[in-house]
XYZ file of C-alpha atoms in Angstrom:
607
model
C -39.654 21.438 99.716
C -38.254 17.937 100.612
C -35.406 16.554 98.537
C -37.534 13.575 97.391
C -40.374 15.723 96.249
C -38.003 18.157 94.531
C -36.431 15.247 92.558
C -39.826 13.810 91.687
C -41.048 17.261 90.365
C -37.790 17.752 88.474
C -38.101 14.256 86.816
C -41.781 14.950 85.896
C -40.867 18.274 84.325
C -37.970 16.790 82.450
C -40.173 14.041 81.072
C -42.906 16.531 80.096
C -40.265 18.712 78.331
C -38.946 15.690 76.636
C -42.355 14.897 75.196
C -43.052 18.520 74.288
C -39.843 18.951 72.409
C -40.110 15.678 70.641
C -36.703 14.742 71.908
C -35.665 11.138 70.971
C -32.908 8.668 71.710
C -31.108 6.841 68.906
C -31.761 3.072 69.047
C -32.004 3.139 72.838
C -34.916 3.058 75.029
C -35.287 5.666 77.827
C -34.643 2.987 80.489
C -32.602 5.162 82.855
C -29.304 4.170 81.329
C -29.323 7.151 78.868
C -29.270 10.949 79.259
C -32.544 12.857 79.076
C -33.209 16.507 78.386
C -33.582 18.519 81.623
C -34.282 21.844 79.929
C -33.982 23.628 76.593
C -34.167 27.319 76.099
C -33.708 30.012 73.404
C -31.882 33.318 73.822
C -31.562 36.695 71.918
C -33.926 38.140 69.397
C -32.176 37.020 66.131
C -29.171 35.040 67.218
C -26.860 32.050 66.739
C -24.852 29.839 69.212
C -21.138 29.034 68.912
C -20.099 27.649 72.324
C -20.918 27.124 75.972
C -18.917 26.646 79.151
C -19.880 25.513 82.715
C -19.088 28.201 85.335
C -17.829 27.789 88.809
C -21.162 28.983 90.369
C -23.058 26.130 88.744
C -24.387 28.105 85.794
C -23.269 28.443 82.158
C -21.914 31.063 79.828
C -22.810 30.845 76.094
C -21.387 32.813 73.144
C -22.459 33.553 69.609
C -23.931 36.460 67.647
C -27.075 38.568 67.905
C -28.492 40.940 65.244
C -29.857 44.198 66.655
C -30.253 47.759 65.416
C -29.156 50.695 67.594
C -32.321 52.580 66.552
C -35.546 51.212 65.027
C -34.861 52.811 61.735
C -31.265 51.540 61.420
C -30.032 48.402 59.772
C -29.290 45.583 62.313
C -25.679 45.156 63.375
C -24.089 41.732 63.934
C -22.947 41.905 67.561
C -20.863 39.510 69.596
C -23.315 37.860 72.035
C -22.518 36.649 75.533
C -25.277 35.423 77.824
C -24.866 34.172 81.425
C -27.510 31.795 82.715
C -28.124 29.959 86.049
C -28.309 26.167 86.530
C -31.759 26.089 85.085
C -31.072 28.247 82.050
C -32.627 31.514 83.394
C -30.709 34.676 82.191
C -28.622 36.365 84.809
C -27.046 38.917 82.402
C -26.054 39.363 78.745
C -23.621 41.428 76.734
C -24.099 42.493 73.129
C -20.614 43.656 72.130
C -19.577 46.064 69.300
C -16.103 47.317 68.843
C -15.433 50.040 66.242
C -16.598 47.798 63.350
C -19.891 46.381 62.015
C -19.628 42.600 62.164
C -18.881 40.691 65.362
C -18.932 37.148 66.617
C -18.149 35.652 70.072
C -16.653 32.217 69.368
C -15.724 31.048 72.866
C -15.132 32.156 76.445
C -12.816 31.126 79.277
C -13.564 31.653 82.958
C -10.641 33.344 84.554
C -9.180 32.646 87.985
C -10.766 35.882 89.530
C -14.274 34.755 88.574
C -14.457 36.856 85.375
C -14.320 35.813 81.814
C -12.167 36.244 78.646
C -14.299 36.152 75.559
C -12.625 35.480 72.181
C -14.271 36.610 68.977
C -13.850 38.356 65.606
C -14.551 41.847 64.363
C -14.828 43.040 60.801
C -15.297 46.550 59.439
C -17.837 47.196 56.714
C -16.423 46.381 53.269
C -13.186 44.838 54.720
C -12.327 41.244 53.481
C -11.016 39.815 56.796
C -11.911 39.357 60.484
C -9.595 40.523 63.181
C -9.174 38.716 66.523
C -11.449 40.487 69.021
C -10.615 40.071 72.855
C -12.915 41.152 75.687
C -12.344 40.897 79.369
C -15.487 40.774 81.602
C -15.914 40.732 85.296
C -18.281 38.202 87.007
C -21.300 40.434 86.416
C -20.630 40.925 82.757
C -19.052 44.348 82.977
C -16.454 45.121 80.274
C -13.042 45.643 81.898
C -11.179 46.071 78.554
C -11.401 45.080 74.966
C -8.831 45.108 72.159
C -8.345 43.905 68.635
C -5.301 41.997 67.427
C -4.444 43.466 63.984
C -2.789 41.199 61.447
C -3.270 42.460 57.866
C -2.221 39.063 56.369
C -4.883 36.725 57.829
C -8.624 36.373 58.466
C -8.655 35.352 62.087
C -10.830 32.811 64.046
C -9.910 31.906 67.677
C -10.271 28.279 68.781
C -8.804 27.908 72.312
C -7.461 29.890 75.299
C -5.400 29.004 78.431
C -4.766 31.216 81.437
C -1.324 31.128 83.033
C -0.447 31.398 86.629
C 0.501 35.142 86.336
C -2.881 35.898 84.743
C -1.650 36.083 81.218
C -3.235 34.043 78.395
C -2.204 31.916 75.435
C -4.761 32.025 72.566
C -4.635 29.574 69.683
C -6.382 30.129 66.335
C -6.598 29.732 62.672
C -6.199 32.479 60.023
C -7.151 32.337 56.412
C -4.767 34.073 54.025
C -7.719 35.189 51.961
C -6.013 35.950 48.679
C -4.607 32.453 48.186
C -7.073 30.353 50.358
C -4.290 29.047 52.646
C -4.676 28.875 56.398
C -2.169 29.711 59.076
C -1.989 28.316 62.625
C -1.149 30.900 65.267
C -0.727 31.417 69.020
C -1.002 34.778 70.661
C 0.440 35.499 74.183
C -1.176 38.397 76.016
C -0.785 39.781 79.518
C -3.618 40.153 81.989
C -4.496 43.619 80.413
C -4.566 42.424 76.862
C -1.142 43.671 75.819
C 0.706 41.378 73.322
C 3.710 39.598 74.623
C 4.473 37.418 71.626
C 2.726 36.183 68.492
C 3.784 33.010 66.599
C 2.487 31.721 63.280
C 3.255 28.148 62.182
C 3.674 26.720 58.687
C 3.935 23.027 57.793
C 2.658 21.789 54.441
C 0.833 24.826 53.111
C -2.585 25.262 54.646
C -2.393 24.628 58.404
C -4.475 25.487 61.432
C -5.039 24.712 65.078
C -8.333 23.565 66.709
C -7.340 23.097 70.393
C -4.643 23.840 72.811
C -4.128 22.196 76.246
C -1.259 22.119 78.873
C 0.929 19.127 78.329
C 1.168 16.589 81.125
C 4.938 16.747 81.099
C 5.355 20.510 80.768
C 4.737 22.814 77.878
C 1.640 22.642 75.650
C -0.061 20.383 73.070
C -1.758 21.937 70.031
C -3.804 19.932 67.453
C -5.435 20.634 64.149
C -4.943 20.024 60.451
C -2.180 20.281 57.809
C -2.467 19.932 54.091
C -2.708 21.772 50.822
C -5.315 24.325 49.815
C -8.542 23.056 48.444
C -7.710 23.818 44.835
C -4.415 21.881 45.028
C -3.649 18.176 45.438
C -5.232 16.563 48.456
C -2.759 13.758 48.507
C -1.404 15.301 51.663
C -4.282 15.526 54.134
C -3.156 15.086 57.766
C -4.218 15.366 61.375
C -1.646 17.622 63.138
C -0.357 17.121 66.698
C 2.320 19.544 67.983
C 4.220 19.832 71.319
C 5.253 23.432 72.231
C 7.400 24.947 74.945
C 6.474 27.963 77.103
C 7.423 30.410 74.366
C 5.349 28.651 71.740
C 8.352 27.104 70.010
C 7.989 23.684 68.431
C 9.347 20.769 70.562
C 8.100 18.066 68.097
C 5.201 17.690 65.707
C 3.369 14.591 64.152
C 1.427 14.544 60.965
C -0.945 11.653 60.470
C -1.697 11.410 56.698
C -4.738 10.024 54.911
C -5.195 11.480 51.425
C -8.431 13.244 50.386
C -10.149 12.793 53.855
C -9.719 16.276 55.342
C -8.462 14.495 58.419
C -8.716 17.041 61.238
C -8.286 16.842 65.067
C -10.864 18.833 67.038
C -10.398 18.106 70.691
C -7.702 16.581 72.910
C -7.691 15.556 76.695
C -5.175 13.809 78.912
C -5.897 10.054 79.180
C -6.107 8.323 82.564
C -2.968 6.173 81.958
C -0.755 8.906 80.527
C -0.600 10.405 77.097
C -3.639 11.811 75.330
C -6.846 10.985 73.596
C -7.639 12.965 70.429
C -11.011 13.338 68.790
C -10.827 13.860 65.034
C -12.851 13.663 61.870
C -12.513 12.259 58.386
C -14.689 12.918 55.337
C -15.452 10.328 52.626
C -18.116 10.586 49.926
C -19.827 13.540 51.699
C -20.021 11.496 54.946
C -18.051 12.427 58.043
C -16.748 9.791 60.533
C -15.372 10.258 64.032
C -12.095 8.892 65.230
C -10.524 8.509 68.652
C -6.748 8.167 68.723
C -4.769 7.291 71.799
C -1.076 8.628 71.783
C 1.687 8.549 74.333
C 3.701 11.557 75.553
C 5.847 11.480 72.452
C 2.934 11.380 70.054
C 3.205 7.746 69.080
C -0.163 6.074 68.383
C -1.131 3.238 70.841
C -4.556 2.577 69.409
C -7.134 4.165 67.121
C -10.871 3.689 66.618
C -13.251 4.916 63.881
C -16.917 5.384 64.465
C -19.538 5.453 61.684
C -23.317 5.390 61.721
C -24.374 3.836 58.448
C -25.000 6.574 55.900
C -25.273 9.277 58.429
C -22.633 11.952 58.960
C -21.182 12.880 62.356
C -19.068 15.912 63.357
C -18.043 15.731 67.086
C -16.011 18.731 68.063
C -15.663 18.183 71.906
C -14.133 15.258 73.832
C -14.631 14.907 77.629
C -13.458 12.367 80.121
C -16.263 10.418 81.823
C -16.346 7.777 84.570
C -16.621 5.087 81.871
C -14.152 6.491 79.403
C -14.860 9.317 77.025
C -17.823 11.220 75.547
C -17.759 12.866 72.102
C -20.180 15.799 71.804
C -21.303 17.320 68.530
C -23.620 17.098 65.534
C -25.311 14.116 63.894
C -26.743 14.608 60.414
C -29.137 12.403 58.373
C -29.910 12.911 54.689
C -32.989 11.355 53.081
C -33.594 10.291 49.482
C -34.596 13.909 48.651
C -31.291 15.143 49.869
C -32.926 16.807 52.798
C -30.692 17.178 55.854
C -31.663 16.853 59.524
C -29.239 17.724 62.333
C -29.423 16.598 65.910
C -27.302 17.021 68.997
C -25.257 13.819 69.456
C -23.402 12.087 72.308
C -21.138 9.220 71.474
C -19.867 7.481 74.528
C -17.008 4.900 74.626
C -14.963 3.097 77.258
C -11.351 3.673 78.059
C -10.246 1.368 75.187
C -12.521 3.080 72.636
C -15.228 0.432 72.744
C -18.653 1.814 71.883
C -21.046 2.154 74.837
C -23.912 4.269 73.326
C -24.852 6.724 70.613
C -27.600 9.096 71.769
C -29.396 11.743 69.627
C -31.509 14.659 70.872
C -33.745 16.597 68.562
C -36.071 19.547 68.872
C -36.952 22.377 66.517
C -34.973 22.474 63.203
C -31.302 22.662 64.140
C -29.249 24.633 61.603
C -25.863 24.423 63.349
C -24.360 22.861 66.538
C -21.769 24.712 68.518
C -19.115 23.480 70.932
C -20.666 21.635 73.828
C -19.397 21.233 77.381
C -19.530 18.804 80.280
C -21.620 19.989 83.272
C -20.769 19.892 87.051
C -23.167 17.008 87.651
C -21.670 14.812 84.929
C -24.226 15.731 82.246
C -23.737 17.719 79.080
C -24.923 21.061 77.667
C -25.158 21.890 73.951
C -25.260 25.255 72.163
C -26.797 25.519 68.776
C -28.761 27.618 66.340
C -32.427 26.636 65.786
C -35.057 27.917 63.450
C -38.291 29.183 65.077
C -40.558 30.090 62.177
C -38.328 32.220 60.082
C -36.225 33.476 62.957
C -32.834 31.967 64.035
C -32.228 31.657 67.778
C -29.375 30.662 70.032
C -30.419 27.571 71.933
C -29.036 25.750 75.003
C -29.970 22.162 75.783
C -29.055 20.655 79.135
C -28.791 16.814 79.341
C -28.881 14.791 82.576
C -25.920 12.553 83.559
C -26.091 9.190 81.869
C -27.060 6.277 84.109
C -25.234 2.994 84.540
C -24.927 1.012 81.320
C -26.242 -2.472 81.154
C -23.706 -4.825 79.442
C -24.506 -5.507 75.833
C -23.786 -9.002 74.568
C -23.104 -9.186 70.896
C -22.097 -12.163 68.730
C -19.301 -11.656 66.308
C -20.229 -12.943 62.779
C -17.331 -11.683 60.741
C -14.897 -8.861 59.998
C -14.586 -6.599 57.017
C -12.666 -3.638 55.621
C -14.595 -0.457 55.128
C -13.070 0.099 51.777
C -12.545 -2.362 48.913
C -9.269 -0.818 47.825
C -6.577 1.491 48.986
C -4.329 3.528 46.568
C -1.104 5.320 47.511
C 2.097 6.519 46.129
C 5.269 4.600 46.814
C 6.734 6.039 50.065
C 3.384 7.174 51.432
C 1.304 5.620 54.241
C -2.549 5.534 54.459
C -4.835 4.251 57.212
C -7.552 1.623 56.890
C -10.609 0.821 58.907
C -11.302 -2.790 59.867
C -14.754 -3.414 61.254
C -16.226 -6.202 63.465
C -19.542 -7.272 62.069
C -22.039 -8.538 64.640
C -25.027 -10.878 64.272
C -27.391 -7.993 64.986
C -26.001 -6.022 62.021
C -24.018 -3.607 64.100
C -20.423 -2.784 63.294
C -17.474 -1.621 65.421
C -13.948 -0.530 64.562
C -11.303 -3.025 65.706
C -8.407 -1.722 63.627
C -5.966 -1.701 66.574
C -7.082 -5.247 67.765
C -6.448 -7.341 64.694
C -3.342 -9.039 63.301
C -2.142 -7.878 59.927
C -0.076 -9.236 57.069
C 0.847 -8.081 53.555
C 0.549 -10.244 50.474
C 3.834 -8.945 49.233
C 6.051 -6.811 51.494
C 8.142 -5.722 48.572
C 5.108 -3.700 47.321
C 3.364 -2.741 50.593
C 3.880 -3.242 54.383
C 1.194 -3.214 56.986
C 1.786 -2.072 60.674
C -0.007 -3.147 63.811
C -2.737 -0.510 63.468
C -3.597 -1.547 59.869
C -1.795 1.346 58.225
C -0.347 0.521 54.806
C 2.923 1.904 53.501
C 3.637 1.668 49.822
C 7.170 0.351 49.103
C 7.281 -0.033 45.281
C 4.770 0.236 42.416
C 2.464 -2.804 41.968
C -0.748 -4.474 43.352
C -1.129 -6.660 46.357
C -3.464 -7.149 49.292
C -3.424 -6.551 53.045
C -5.047 -9.268 55.205
C -6.495 -8.960 58.702
C -7.111 -11.784 61.154
C -9.341 -11.480 64.305
C -10.809 -14.302 66.358
C -10.687 -16.735 63.511
C -12.075 -14.467 60.861
C -10.061 -12.930 58.011
C -10.655 -10.004 55.592
C -8.606 -8.639 52.748
C -8.277 -5.242 50.983
C -6.789 -4.600 47.583
C -3.742 -2.458 47.699
C -2.462 -0.471 44.629
C 0.861 1.284 44.968
C 1.556 3.893 42.325
C 4.909 5.416 41.211
C 6.166 8.376 43.148
C 5.760 10.629 40.056
C 2.119 9.563 39.430
C -0.353 12.402 38.880
C -3.218 10.262 40.031
C -3.862 12.406 43.031
C -3.323 15.810 41.381
C -6.457 17.755 40.727
C -7.178 18.572 36.989
C -7.666 22.116 35.605
C -11.284 21.273 34.684
C -14.531 19.818 35.843
C -15.448 16.069 36.063
C -19.101 15.516 35.162
C -21.513 12.652 34.932
C -23.952 12.870 31.844
C -26.818 13.270 34.304
C -27.342 14.566 37.791
C -29.886 11.807 38.566
C -30.256 8.308 37.122
C -33.194 5.854 37.202
C -32.499 2.220 36.525
C -34.820 -0.788 36.644
C -34.092 -3.451 39.312
C -31.930 -6.209 37.949
C -30.896 -4.234 34.799
C -28.017 -2.000 33.830
C -27.541 1.203 31.774
C -24.368 2.768 30.489
C -23.369 6.132 31.749
C -20.611 8.589 30.667
C -18.175 10.647 32.569
C -16.503 13.605 30.882
C -13.809 16.101 31.686
C -14.308 19.678 30.695
C -10.951 21.406 30.386
C -11.007 25.023 31.552
C -8.012 25.957 29.484
C -8.861 24.361 26.084
C -12.658 24.346 26.566
C -12.705 20.782 25.212
C -14.755 17.917 26.643
C -13.068 14.400 26.858
C -14.744 11.064 27.650
C -12.857 9.666 30.671
C -15.390 7.024 31.667
C -12.779 4.124 31.427
C -10.320 6.246 33.427
C -12.304 7.072 36.604
C -12.749 5.027 39.745
C -16.367 4.518 40.763
C -17.858 4.002 44.243
C -21.379 3.848 45.600
C -22.834 4.784 49.030
C -24.989 1.557 48.700
C -23.278 -0.965 46.415
C -26.043 -3.430 47.422
C -28.609 -1.014 45.829
C -26.664 0.064 42.762
C -23.050 0.253 41.602
C -21.006 1.114 38.611
C -18.476 -1.323 37.101
C -15.207 -0.225 35.514
C -16.780 -0.187 32.072
C -19.216 2.509 33.098
C -22.307 0.237 33.436
C -24.763 1.415 36.152
C -26.156 -1.814 37.671
C -29.459 -1.695 39.640
C -29.548 -4.491 42.245
C -32.519 -3.804 44.387
C -35.150 -1.075 45.069
C -33.830 2.039 46.770
C -31.700 5.168 46.278
C -28.076 5.917 46.587
C -25.297 8.199 45.333
C -22.481 7.204 43.013
C -19.077 8.885 42.726
C -16.569 9.254 39.967
C -12.977 9.873 41.056
C -10.375 11.105 38.518
C -6.999 12.193 39.798
C -7.627 14.600 42.559
C -11.218 15.568 41.421
C -14.676 13.962 42.226
C -18.188 14.256 41.034
C -21.408 12.505 42.260
C -24.913 11.718 40.988
C -28.081 10.333 42.552
C -29.437 6.900 41.575
C -32.979 5.650 42.004
C -33.544 1.894 41.483
C -37.198 1.202 40.519
C -39.245 -1.928 40.104
C -39.728 -3.453 36.664
C -43.307 -3.201 35.421
C -44.782 -6.663 35.345
C -46.551 -7.597 31.979
C -50.338 -7.471 32.207
C -52.031 -10.823 31.656
C -54.927 -11.032 29.226
C -57.388 -13.949 29.693
C -59.404 -15.499 26.830
C -62.465 -13.530 25.981
C -61.349 -10.483 27.953
C -61.147 -7.083 26.289
C -58.467 -4.576 27.127
C -60.876 -1.815 26.473
C -63.531 -3.355 28.749
């Protein structure tokens, strides 16, 4: 078959499959500048997808779980699932792995220098409270060469990354839950080529700490990233993205902790940047919405610039960062939630240039997607996603292959103003918090420009602002931070609290609205109540005047500090009440006021 005809047939098949799957692009026409779905396939009987890698032969290796019984009359076992496919997604071989236990998962795989694979997973025995690290070495045909379990009675283990050394040994990074206290521990395990342990280091910073990625450092040693903070039931004042430099023995060279209280700030993926240093993909959570961040640091871990990416009320969780010819691509999950609180997940690709400027946001849908695994770049410059989809009432591991994106046409946008994402920032004296400054364009779109603006503090004795817009509390009081960019200015209120404040400490009780759902007429207000139920005394206290209120859509409805719920225009939103370190939310529906019925002379209402 001629090359032209082959390409033509391939393009027709891709277009047909795109229509069949109902795959769509987010706010972008299929004009040749975006990626398209080349193929999408399901694997396993009852299965789920965790990760996928591109292999040196042009194919792919996916990992996850599969549920199968050894005999028809037996209860299905959860097995670690590994499936090798060719460039078109056709199965070449698969492995369904069981150690000596009953519950297994294959989280990720690494192609080894000899053409085989190291598979990292977990194994749990029936009735046991924790997972043990499960390591399997396969040859190129999927044959098991060896398998072993790393026993650590103190943690519940999940592997996150692996590196192969020149001598055939491996460094494996992971996270381990200390189950009885809900703390996490970051760890790195070094094994030889036969799976024998060489050393095993665990790391402790603030209290609950874990790794998510590990790469070789460009100047020797290694870089690990993740999260550090307190356990969920403790104060979330200290919530930080963790970046750590290690030597060849896994000993700390330096570490950086980037703090933003109550955001669950977590790094997920790191790659070397083209001009030295690293680019780090991370996530923050705010009001049940997740935003993506891209941070550029130098070799010493100092921030050079940082960008935040949000998509309105939608939530994004990108867990893989790859270098592209234009800059970077973030791969992961995009979630929308409608007024009925129904969630829809899609595979998402967020592409930016080398300075973090947004190029495109592309979404790809299909059957109901229940989870998105760790995606990968393909040899042709495209992307491949693993996930779990629902086919009827059966869950299946899915792979979706995307074509390389085409050249991007330049997008001209007119700047109409700048604004802070938040109205106010609170912090303790001595602490630093980050802010997000957005450029607002005439077409309604917004883009993070935090590292591009000029900043000033209204009172440097109370708070100082650095070149990235981060605010450091100096002494208790209230002031503002001001940003200037291309002739536009924006301000954010800054409240610095005393060092001994309990504002950020969670209470031993439950914060509750007096309703889970409110309905308010457009242009009117109703009063609501927020109470605190104390677990120790079993008493309920009215704290309405003490909480801080926010709204997902303040233009639809918001709450003033007196506790009045104000309906501005038709629509639905969620409101939040913050009290110390705790939070509660409720839904709000703004409805139209009923117009009075006119009665004309001589007319009868009963007519």
